[in-house]
Tab-separated table of C-alpha atoms and ligand atoms in Angstrom:
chain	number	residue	atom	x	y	z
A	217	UNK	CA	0.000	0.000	0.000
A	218	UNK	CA	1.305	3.328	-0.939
A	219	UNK	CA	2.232	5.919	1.784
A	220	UNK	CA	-0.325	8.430	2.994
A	221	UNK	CA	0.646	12.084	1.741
A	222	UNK	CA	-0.238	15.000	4.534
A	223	UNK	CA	-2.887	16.933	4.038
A	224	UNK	CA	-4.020	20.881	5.180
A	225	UNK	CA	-7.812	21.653	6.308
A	226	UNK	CA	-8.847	25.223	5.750
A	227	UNK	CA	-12.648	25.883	7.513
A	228	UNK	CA	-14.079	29.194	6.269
A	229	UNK	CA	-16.932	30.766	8.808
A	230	UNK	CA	-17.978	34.162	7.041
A	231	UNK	CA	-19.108	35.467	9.696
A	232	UNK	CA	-18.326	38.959	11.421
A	233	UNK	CA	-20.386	41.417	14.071
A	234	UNK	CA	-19.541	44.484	11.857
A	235	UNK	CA	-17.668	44.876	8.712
A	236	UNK	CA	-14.393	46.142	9.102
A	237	UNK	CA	-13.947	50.060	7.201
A	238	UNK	CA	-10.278	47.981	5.710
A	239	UNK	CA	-11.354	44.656	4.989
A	240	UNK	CA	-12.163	42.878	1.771
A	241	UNK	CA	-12.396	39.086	3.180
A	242	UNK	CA	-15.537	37.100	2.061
A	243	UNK	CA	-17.332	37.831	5.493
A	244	UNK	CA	-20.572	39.819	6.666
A	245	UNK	CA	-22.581	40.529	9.649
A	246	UNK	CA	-24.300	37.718	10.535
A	247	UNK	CA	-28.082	37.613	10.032
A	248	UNK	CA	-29.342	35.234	13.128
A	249	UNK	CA	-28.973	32.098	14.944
A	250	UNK	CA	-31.075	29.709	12.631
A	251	UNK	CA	-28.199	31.063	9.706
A	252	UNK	CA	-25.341	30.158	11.953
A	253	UNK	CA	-26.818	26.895	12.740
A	254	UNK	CA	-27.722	26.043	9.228
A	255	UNK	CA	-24.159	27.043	8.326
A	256	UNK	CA	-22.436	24.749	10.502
A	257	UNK	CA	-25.309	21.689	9.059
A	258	UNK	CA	-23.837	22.740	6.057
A	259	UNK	CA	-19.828	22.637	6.399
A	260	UNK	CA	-20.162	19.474	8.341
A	261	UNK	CA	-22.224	17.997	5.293
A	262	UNK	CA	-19.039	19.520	3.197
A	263	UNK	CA	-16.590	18.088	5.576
A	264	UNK	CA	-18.329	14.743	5.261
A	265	UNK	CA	-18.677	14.921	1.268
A	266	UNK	CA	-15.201	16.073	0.865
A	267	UNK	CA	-13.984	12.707	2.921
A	268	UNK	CA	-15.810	10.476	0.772
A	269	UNK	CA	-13.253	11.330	-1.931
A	270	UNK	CA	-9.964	11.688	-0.714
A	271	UNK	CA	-10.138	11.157	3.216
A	272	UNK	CA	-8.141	7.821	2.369
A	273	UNK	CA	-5.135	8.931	1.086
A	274	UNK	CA	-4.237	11.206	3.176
A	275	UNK	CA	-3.103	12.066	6.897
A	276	UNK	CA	-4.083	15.500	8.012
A	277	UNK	CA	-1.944	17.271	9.592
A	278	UNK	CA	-3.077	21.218	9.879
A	279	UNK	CA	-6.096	22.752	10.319
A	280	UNK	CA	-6.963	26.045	10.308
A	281	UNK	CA	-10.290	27.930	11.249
A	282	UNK	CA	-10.419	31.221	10.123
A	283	UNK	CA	-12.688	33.669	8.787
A	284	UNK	CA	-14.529	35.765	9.276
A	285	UNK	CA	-14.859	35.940	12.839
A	286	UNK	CA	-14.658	32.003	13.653
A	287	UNK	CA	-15.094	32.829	17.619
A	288	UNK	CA	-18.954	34.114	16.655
A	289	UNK	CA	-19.577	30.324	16.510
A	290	UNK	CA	-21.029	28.336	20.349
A	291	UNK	CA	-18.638	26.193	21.909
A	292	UNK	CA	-21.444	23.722	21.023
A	293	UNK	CA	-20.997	24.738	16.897
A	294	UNK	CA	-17.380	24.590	17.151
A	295	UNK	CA	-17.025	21.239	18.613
A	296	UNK	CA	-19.325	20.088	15.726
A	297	UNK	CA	-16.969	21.178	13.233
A	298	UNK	CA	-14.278	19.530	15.022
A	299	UNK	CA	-16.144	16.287	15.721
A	300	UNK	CA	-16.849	15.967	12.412
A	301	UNK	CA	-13.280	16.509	10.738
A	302	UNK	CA	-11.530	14.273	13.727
A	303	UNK	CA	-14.098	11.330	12.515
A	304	UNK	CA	-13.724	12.053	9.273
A	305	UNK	CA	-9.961	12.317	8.400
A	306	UNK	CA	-6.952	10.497	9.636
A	307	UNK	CA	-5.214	12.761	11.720
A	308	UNK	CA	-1.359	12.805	12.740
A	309	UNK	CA	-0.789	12.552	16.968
A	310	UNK	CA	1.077	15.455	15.775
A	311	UNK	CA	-0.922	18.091	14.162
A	312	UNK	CA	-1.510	21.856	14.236
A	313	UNK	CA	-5.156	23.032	14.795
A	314	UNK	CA	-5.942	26.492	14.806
A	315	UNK	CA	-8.635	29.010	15.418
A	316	UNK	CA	-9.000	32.510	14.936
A	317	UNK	CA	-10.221	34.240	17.550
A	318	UNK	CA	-11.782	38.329	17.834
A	319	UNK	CA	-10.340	39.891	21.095
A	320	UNK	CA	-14.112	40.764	21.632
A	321	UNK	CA	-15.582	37.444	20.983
A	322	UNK	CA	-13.103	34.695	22.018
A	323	UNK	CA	-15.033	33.789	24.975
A	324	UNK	CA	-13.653	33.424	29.166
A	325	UNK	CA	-11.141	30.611	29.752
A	326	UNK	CA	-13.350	28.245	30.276
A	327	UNK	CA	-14.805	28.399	26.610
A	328	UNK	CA	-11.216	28.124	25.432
A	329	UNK	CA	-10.061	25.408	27.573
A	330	UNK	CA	-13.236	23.301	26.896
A	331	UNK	CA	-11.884	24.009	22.771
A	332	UNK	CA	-8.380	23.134	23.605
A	333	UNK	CA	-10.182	19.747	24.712
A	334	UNK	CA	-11.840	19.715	21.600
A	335	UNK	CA	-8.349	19.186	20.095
A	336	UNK	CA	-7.766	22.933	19.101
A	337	UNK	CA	-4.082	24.006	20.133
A	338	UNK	CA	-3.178	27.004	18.517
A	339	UNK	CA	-5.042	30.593	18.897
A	340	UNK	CA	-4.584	33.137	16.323
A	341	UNK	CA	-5.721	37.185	17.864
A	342	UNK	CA	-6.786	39.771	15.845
A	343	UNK	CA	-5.327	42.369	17.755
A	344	UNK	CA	-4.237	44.910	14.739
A	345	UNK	CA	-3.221	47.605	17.295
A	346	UNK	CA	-3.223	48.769	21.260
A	347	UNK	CA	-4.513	52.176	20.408
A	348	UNK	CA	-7.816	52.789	21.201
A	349	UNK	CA	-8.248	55.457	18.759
A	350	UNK	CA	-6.913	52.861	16.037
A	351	UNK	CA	-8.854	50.181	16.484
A	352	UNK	CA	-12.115	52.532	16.414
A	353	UNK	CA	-11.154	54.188	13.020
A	354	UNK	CA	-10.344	50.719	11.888
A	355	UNK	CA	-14.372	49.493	12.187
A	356	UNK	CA	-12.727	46.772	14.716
A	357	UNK	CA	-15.052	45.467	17.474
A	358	UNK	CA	-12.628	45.097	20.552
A	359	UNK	CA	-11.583	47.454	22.962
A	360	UNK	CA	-7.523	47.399	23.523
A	361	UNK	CA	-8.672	45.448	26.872
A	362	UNK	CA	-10.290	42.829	25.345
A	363	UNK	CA	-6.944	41.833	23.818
A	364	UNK	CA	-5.405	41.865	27.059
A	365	UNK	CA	-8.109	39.508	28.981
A	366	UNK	CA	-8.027	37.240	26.113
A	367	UNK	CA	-4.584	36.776	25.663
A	368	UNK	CA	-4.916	35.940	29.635
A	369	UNK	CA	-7.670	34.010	29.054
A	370	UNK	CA	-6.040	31.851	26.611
A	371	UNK	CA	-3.068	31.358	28.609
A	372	UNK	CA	-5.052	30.219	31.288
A	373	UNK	CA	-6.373	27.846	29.380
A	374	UNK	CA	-2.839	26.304	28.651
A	375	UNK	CA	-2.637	27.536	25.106
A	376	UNK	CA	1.030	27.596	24.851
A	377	UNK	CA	0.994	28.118	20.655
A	378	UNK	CA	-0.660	31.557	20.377
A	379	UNK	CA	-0.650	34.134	17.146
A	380	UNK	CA	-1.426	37.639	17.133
A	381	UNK	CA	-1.972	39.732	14.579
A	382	UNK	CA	-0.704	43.807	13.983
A	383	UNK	CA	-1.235	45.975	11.580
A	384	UNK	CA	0.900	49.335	10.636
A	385	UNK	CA	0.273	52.054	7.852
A	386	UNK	CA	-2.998	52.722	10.318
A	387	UNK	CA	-4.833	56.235	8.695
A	388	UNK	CA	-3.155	58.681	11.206
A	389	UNK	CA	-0.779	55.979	12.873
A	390	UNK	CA	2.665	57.752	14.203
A	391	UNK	CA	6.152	55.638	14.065
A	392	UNK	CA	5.313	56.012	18.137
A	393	UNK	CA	1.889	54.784	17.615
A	394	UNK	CA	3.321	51.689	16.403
A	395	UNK	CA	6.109	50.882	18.391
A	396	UNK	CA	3.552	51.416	21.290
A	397	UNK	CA	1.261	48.298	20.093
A	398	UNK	CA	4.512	46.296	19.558
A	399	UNK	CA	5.793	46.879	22.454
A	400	UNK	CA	2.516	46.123	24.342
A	401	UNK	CA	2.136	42.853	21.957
A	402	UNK	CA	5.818	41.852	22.540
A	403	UNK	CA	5.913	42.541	26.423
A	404	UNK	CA	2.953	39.749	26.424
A	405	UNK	CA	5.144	37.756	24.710
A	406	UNK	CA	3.306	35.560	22.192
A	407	UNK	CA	5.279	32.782	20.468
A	408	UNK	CA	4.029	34.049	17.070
A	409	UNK	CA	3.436	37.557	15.251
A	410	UNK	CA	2.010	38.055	11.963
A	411	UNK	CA	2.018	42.112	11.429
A	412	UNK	CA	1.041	43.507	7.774
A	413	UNK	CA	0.491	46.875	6.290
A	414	UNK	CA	-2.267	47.880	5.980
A	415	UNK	CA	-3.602	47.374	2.222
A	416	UNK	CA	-6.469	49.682	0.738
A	417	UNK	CA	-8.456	47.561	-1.351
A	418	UNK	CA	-11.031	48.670	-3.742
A	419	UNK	CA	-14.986	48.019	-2.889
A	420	UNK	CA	-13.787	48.720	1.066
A	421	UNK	CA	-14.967	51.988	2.852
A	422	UNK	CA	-11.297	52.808	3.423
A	423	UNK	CA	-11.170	52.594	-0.610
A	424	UNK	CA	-13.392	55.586	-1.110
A	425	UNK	CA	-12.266	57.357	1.579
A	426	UNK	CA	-8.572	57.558	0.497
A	427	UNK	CA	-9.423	58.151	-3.426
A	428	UNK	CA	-11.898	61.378	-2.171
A	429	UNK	CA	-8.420	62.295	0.090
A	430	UNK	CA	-10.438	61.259	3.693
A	431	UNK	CA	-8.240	59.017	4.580
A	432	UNK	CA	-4.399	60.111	5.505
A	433	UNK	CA	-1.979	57.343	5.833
A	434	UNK	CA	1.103	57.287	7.168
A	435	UNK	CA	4.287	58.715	4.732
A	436	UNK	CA	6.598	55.862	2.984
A	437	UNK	CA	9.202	57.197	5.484
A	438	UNK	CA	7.142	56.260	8.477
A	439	UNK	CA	6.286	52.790	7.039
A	440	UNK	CA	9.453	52.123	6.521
A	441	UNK	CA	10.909	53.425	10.334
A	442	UNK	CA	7.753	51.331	11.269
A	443	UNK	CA	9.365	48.048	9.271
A	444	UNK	CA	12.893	49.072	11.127
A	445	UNK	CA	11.681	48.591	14.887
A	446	UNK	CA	9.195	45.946	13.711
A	447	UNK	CA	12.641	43.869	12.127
A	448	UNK	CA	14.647	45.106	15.262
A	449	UNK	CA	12.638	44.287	18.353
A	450	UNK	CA	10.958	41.308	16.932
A	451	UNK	CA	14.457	39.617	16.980
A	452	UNK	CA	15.345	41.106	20.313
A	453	UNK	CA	12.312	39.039	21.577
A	454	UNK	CA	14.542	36.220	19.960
A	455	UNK	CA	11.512	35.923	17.092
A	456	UNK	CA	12.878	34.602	13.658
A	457	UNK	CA	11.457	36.500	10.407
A	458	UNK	CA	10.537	33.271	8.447
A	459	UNK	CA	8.176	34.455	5.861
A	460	UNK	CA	8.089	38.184	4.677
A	461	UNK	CA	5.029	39.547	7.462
A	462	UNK	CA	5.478	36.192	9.625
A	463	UNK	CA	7.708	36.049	13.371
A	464	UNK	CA	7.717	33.500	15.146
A	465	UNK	CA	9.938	31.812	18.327
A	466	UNK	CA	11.685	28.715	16.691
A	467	UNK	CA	9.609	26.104	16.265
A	468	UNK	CA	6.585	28.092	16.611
A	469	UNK	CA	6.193	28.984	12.826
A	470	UNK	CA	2.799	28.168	11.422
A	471	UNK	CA	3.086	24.924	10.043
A	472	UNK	CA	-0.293	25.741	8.345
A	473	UNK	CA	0.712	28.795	6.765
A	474	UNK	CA	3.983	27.055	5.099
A	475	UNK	CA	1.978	24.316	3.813
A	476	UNK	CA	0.485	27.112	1.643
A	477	UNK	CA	3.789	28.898	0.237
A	478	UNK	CA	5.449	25.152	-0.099
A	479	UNK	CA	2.489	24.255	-2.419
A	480	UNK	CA	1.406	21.375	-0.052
A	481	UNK	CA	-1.980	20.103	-0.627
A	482	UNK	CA	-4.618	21.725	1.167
A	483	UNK	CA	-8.395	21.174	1.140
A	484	UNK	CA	-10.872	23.711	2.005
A	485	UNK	CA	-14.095	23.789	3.607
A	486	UNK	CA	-16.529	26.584	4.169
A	487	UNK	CA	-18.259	29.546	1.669
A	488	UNK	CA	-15.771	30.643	-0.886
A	489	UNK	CA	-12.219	28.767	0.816
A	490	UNK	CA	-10.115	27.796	-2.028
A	491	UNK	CA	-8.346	24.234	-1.894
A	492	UNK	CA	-5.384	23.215	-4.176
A	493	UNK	CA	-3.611	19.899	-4.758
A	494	UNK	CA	-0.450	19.778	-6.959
A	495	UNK	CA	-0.368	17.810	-9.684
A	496	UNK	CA	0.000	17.386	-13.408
A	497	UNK	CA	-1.751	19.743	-13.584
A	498	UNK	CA	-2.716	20.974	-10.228
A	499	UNK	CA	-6.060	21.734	-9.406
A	500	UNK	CA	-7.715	24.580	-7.911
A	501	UNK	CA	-11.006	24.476	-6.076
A	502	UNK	CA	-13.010	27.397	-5.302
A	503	UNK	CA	-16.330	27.056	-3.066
A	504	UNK	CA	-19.524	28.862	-4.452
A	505	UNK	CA	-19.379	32.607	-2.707
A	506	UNK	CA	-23.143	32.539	-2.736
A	507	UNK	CA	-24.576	31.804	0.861
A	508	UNK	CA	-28.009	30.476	-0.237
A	509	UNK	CA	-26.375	28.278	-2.610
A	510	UNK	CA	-23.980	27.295	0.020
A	511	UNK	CA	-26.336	26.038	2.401
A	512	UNK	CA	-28.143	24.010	0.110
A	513	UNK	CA	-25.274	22.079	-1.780
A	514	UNK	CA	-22.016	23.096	0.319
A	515	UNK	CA	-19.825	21.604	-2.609
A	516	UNK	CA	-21.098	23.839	-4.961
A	517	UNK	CA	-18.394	25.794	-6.776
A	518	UNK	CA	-15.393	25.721	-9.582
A	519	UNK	CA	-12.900	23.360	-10.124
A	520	UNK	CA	-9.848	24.628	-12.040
A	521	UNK	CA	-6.842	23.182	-13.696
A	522	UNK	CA	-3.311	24.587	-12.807
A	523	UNK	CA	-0.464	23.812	-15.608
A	524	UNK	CA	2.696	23.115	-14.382
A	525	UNK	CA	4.138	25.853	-15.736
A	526	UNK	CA	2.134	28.127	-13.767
A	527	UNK	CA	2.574	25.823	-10.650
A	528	UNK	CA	6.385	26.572	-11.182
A	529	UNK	CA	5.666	30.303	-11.324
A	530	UNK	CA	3.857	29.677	-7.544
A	531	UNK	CA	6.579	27.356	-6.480
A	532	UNK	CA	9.177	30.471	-7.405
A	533	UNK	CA	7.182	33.522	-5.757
A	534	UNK	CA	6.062	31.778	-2.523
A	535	UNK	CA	9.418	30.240	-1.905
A	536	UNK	CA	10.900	33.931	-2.360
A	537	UNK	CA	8.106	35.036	1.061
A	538	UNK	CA	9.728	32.607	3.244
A	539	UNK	CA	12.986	34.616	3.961
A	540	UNK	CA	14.757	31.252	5.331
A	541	UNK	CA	13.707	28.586	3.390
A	542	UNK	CA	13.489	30.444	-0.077
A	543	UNK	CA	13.027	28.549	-3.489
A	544	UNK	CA	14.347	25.008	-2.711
A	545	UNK	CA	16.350	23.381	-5.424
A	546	UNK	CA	15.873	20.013	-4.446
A	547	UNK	CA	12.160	20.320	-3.654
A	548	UNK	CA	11.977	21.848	-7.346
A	549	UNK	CA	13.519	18.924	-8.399
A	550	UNK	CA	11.603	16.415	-6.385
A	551	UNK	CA	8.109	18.284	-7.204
A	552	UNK	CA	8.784	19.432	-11.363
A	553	UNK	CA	11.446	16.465	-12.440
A	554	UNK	CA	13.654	19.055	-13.507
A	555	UNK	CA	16.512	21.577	-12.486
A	556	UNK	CA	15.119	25.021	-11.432
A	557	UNK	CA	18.128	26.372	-13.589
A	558	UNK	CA	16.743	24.492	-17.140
A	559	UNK	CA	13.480	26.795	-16.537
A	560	UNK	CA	14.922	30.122	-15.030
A	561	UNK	CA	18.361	31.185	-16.712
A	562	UNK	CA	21.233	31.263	-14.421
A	563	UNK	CA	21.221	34.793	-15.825
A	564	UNK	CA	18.417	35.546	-13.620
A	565	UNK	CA	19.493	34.409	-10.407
A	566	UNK	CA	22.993	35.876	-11.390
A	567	UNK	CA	21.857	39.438	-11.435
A	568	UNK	CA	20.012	38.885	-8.411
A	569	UNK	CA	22.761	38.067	-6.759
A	570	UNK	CA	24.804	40.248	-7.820
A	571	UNK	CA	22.155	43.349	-6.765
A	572	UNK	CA	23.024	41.928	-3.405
A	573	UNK	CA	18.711	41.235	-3.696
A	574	UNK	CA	19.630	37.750	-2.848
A	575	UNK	CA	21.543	34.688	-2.443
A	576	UNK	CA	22.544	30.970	-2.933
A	577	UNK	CA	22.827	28.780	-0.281
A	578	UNK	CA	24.396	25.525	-0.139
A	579	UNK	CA	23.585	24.296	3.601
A	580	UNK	CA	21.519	23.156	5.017
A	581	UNK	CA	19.891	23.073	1.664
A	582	UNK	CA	20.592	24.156	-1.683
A	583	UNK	CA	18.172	26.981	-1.877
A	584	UNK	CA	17.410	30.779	-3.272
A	585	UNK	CA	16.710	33.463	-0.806
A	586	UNK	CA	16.285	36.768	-0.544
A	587	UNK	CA	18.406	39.076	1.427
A	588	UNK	CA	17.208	41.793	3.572
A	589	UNK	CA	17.712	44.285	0.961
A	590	UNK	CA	15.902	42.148	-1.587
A	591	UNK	CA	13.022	41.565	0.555
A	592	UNK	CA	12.028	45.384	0.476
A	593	UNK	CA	11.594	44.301	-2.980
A	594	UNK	CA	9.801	41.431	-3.159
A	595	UNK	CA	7.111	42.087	-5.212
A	596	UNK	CA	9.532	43.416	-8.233
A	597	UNK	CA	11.824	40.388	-7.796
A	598	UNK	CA	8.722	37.675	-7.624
A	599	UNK	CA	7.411	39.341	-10.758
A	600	UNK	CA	10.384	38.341	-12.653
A	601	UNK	CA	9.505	34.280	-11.896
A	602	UNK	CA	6.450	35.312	-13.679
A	603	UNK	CA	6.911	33.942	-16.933
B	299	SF4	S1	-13.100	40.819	11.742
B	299	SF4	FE1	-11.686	40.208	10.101
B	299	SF4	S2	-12.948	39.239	8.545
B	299	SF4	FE2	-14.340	40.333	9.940
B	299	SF4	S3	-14.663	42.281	8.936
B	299	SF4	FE3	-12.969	42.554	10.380
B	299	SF4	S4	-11.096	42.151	9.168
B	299	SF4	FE4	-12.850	41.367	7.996
C-alpha cells in the first residue's frame, strides 16, 4: 500500500459582528442564529462529502479555522466542526489546529479550555493595534482590553501556541503609535506575530475614503521606520522573520501557513475557501461565494486546472516570502522532475545576486533566498519568476 501524503484543512466561517472600514475578506454581519446553525449543518455535510473522496489517502496534519470571525460560533458549533473533521480524516498525533479568535468574541477561559479539549491548540488574535483610537477608526469590534483579557484568558487555558496579529500604515498611525502596540504585543510575549500593512483595497470603505483624500496614511518614510523597529525588536524578543510579514519563536512557525507557500496540498471547507492539490496539472477548487447556494449544496463551486508551468511560477514567488527557506532546489527537483536552472536562466538568479537582492545557499539546503535588501523588494523580484 502506498504511503499516505499530509494533508491541510482550511474551515471558512464568514461570519463577522460588523464589517471592518479595511477589509475585503468574504465575510458579513451575521443575520441570526437559525443562519449560523444552518451554516455549521452545512460545512459538516461539506466536511463529510469532501472525505468520501480523498479522506483515504491522506493524513491530516493542519487545520486552520479562520474567517470571518470564527469565535462568533457556540462552543457547542465549534465542537461540531471539530467532531466531524476528527471522525472524518486520519489525523497525525502530531498536528496543528488552529482558530482565529476576535479579542471581543473569544469567549472566558473556560470556553477556550473546553476548545483546547476539543483538540484545538493554537489561537490566532486579531489584535491589529493597542490604540484605542486605532482600532475605532479601523471598524474593529474590541476594545484594547479585550486583547489583554483574552490573551490571559487563553493562557489560562494552557494555550502555549498563540498568534497575534498587527497591523501598521494605520490612517493617522505615528512611528510612536506603532512601536507602542509592539511593544505592548511583545511585552505579552506571544510565540508568534504576523504584522502587515495595511492594504487599501477597492470596494472597502477605506477605498473611497482615500481616493476622495479622507483618509491620511502614514508617509513611505514612516512605514518604513515602522518596518525598522518591527525587524529590530521582533528579533530582540529572539523571534525569527521566516516568511516576509510572519515572526515566530523557533519552532513556533505556522506549520499551516507554510503548507500554503510550499504548495502542499490543502483542502478547504466553508463559503468561498479555495483548496489546491499539486499535480499534473494541479487543481484549484473554489467554493460557491453565494450563501443560499452554500447552504443548500455546500460543494457547490469551480474546479480549475493549474499547468505546471504556472505551478512553477507559484513554487518560485512563494518560496521567495519565506525569507529562510526560499526557493528550494531540491524540492523543485523532487516536485517538477527538472533543475530550477533548465526553466529560469542562471542569468536571472545571477543578477540577483549580484544586486546583493539575494543569495545561494548551499547548507543546510541548496536553496534561493532573498536578502534583507531584496526583501524590500519582493514584489519586483517575484514578478520576474512570472513567466
Ligand atoms: S473581523 Fe476580520 S474578517 Fe471580519 S470584517 Fe474585520 S477584518 Fe474582515
Amino acid at each position: 500500500m502506498s504511503e499516505k501524503k499530509t494533508l491541510g484543512i482550511y474551515v471558512h466561517i464568514p461570519f463577522c459582528k460588523q464589517k471592518c472600514r479595511y477589509c475585503d475578506f468574504l465575510s458579513f454581519p451575521i443575520a441570526n442564529e437559525e443562519t449560523k446553525e444552518a451554516y455549521v449543518d452545512a460545512l459538516i455535510r461539506n466536511i463529510q462529502e469532501q472525505a468520501a473522496v480523498c479522506a483515504d489517502r491522506y493524513i491530516v496534519d493542519t487545520i486552520y479555522i479562520g474567517g470571518g470571525t470564527p469565535s462568533l460560533l457556540s462552543f457547542e458549533q465549534l465542537q461540531r466542526i471539530c467532531y466531524a473533521i476528527g471522525t472524518s480524516f486520519q489525523i497525525d498525533p502530531d498536528y496543528e489546529w488552529t482558530l482565529e479568535v476576535n479579542p471581543n468574541s473569544a469567549g472566558d477561559s473556560v470556553k477556550l479550555m473546553m476548545l483546547r479539549k476539543a483538540g484545538i491548540n493554537r489561537l490566532s488574535i486579531g489584535a491589529q493595534s493597542t490604540c484605542e483610537n486605532h482600532l475605532q477608526n479601523l471598524g474593529r469590534i474590541h476594545s484594547v482590553q479585550d486583547i489583554f483579557l483574552t490573551y490571559e484568558a487563553a493562557c489560562k487555558a494552557e494555550f502555549t501556541n498563540i498568534n497575534v496579529d498587527l497591523m501598521y500604515g494605520i490612517p493617522g498611525q505615528t512611528v510612536e503609535d506603532f512601536a507602542k502596540s509592539l511593544e505592548d504585543i511583545l511585552y505579552i510575549a506571544p510565540q508568534h506575530l504576523s504584522a502587515y500593512q495595511l492594504i487599501i483595497e477597492e470596494g472597502t470603505p477605506f477605498y473611497d475614503l482615500y481616493h476622495s483624500g479622507q483618509l491620511k496614511l502614514p508617509s513611505e518614510e514612516a512605514v518604513a521606520q515602522m518596518e525598522e523597529i518591527l525587524f529590530s525588536w521582533t528579533q530582540l524578543a529572539e523571534m525569527h522573520r521566516y516568511e516576509i510579514s510572519n515572526f515566530a519563536k523557533p519552532g513556533y512557525e505556522s506549520r499551516h501557513n507554510l503548507r500554503y507557500w510550499r504548495m502542499q496540498d490543502y483542502l478547504a471547507v466553508g463559503l468561498g475557501a479555495s483548496g489546491f492539490f499539486f499535480g499534473d496539472p494541479g487543481i484549484r477548487s473554489e467554493n460557491t461565494r453565494n450563501l443560499k447556494e452554500y447552504l443548500e449544496h455546500p460543494t457547490a463551486g469551480t474546479i480549475t486546472q493549474v499547468p505546471i508551468h504556472n505551478e512553477m511560477e507559484e513554487f518560485c514567488f512563494l518560496g521567495l516570502r519565506m525569507l529562510e527557506e526560499g526557493i528550494d532546489c531540491e524540492h523543485f527537483r523532487n516536485m517538477f522532475g527538472r533543475r530550477i536552472e533548465t526553466v529560469y536562466p542562471p542569468a536571472l538568479f545571477e543578477r540577483f545576486i549580484q544586486q546583493g537582492l539575494m543569495e545561494k545557499k548551499n547548507a543546510p539546503r541548496e536553496a534561493y533566498v532573498l536578502t534583507p535588501r531584496g526583501a524590500e523588494v519582493s514584489n519586483q523580484i517575484m514578478a520576474e519568476f512570472i513567466q
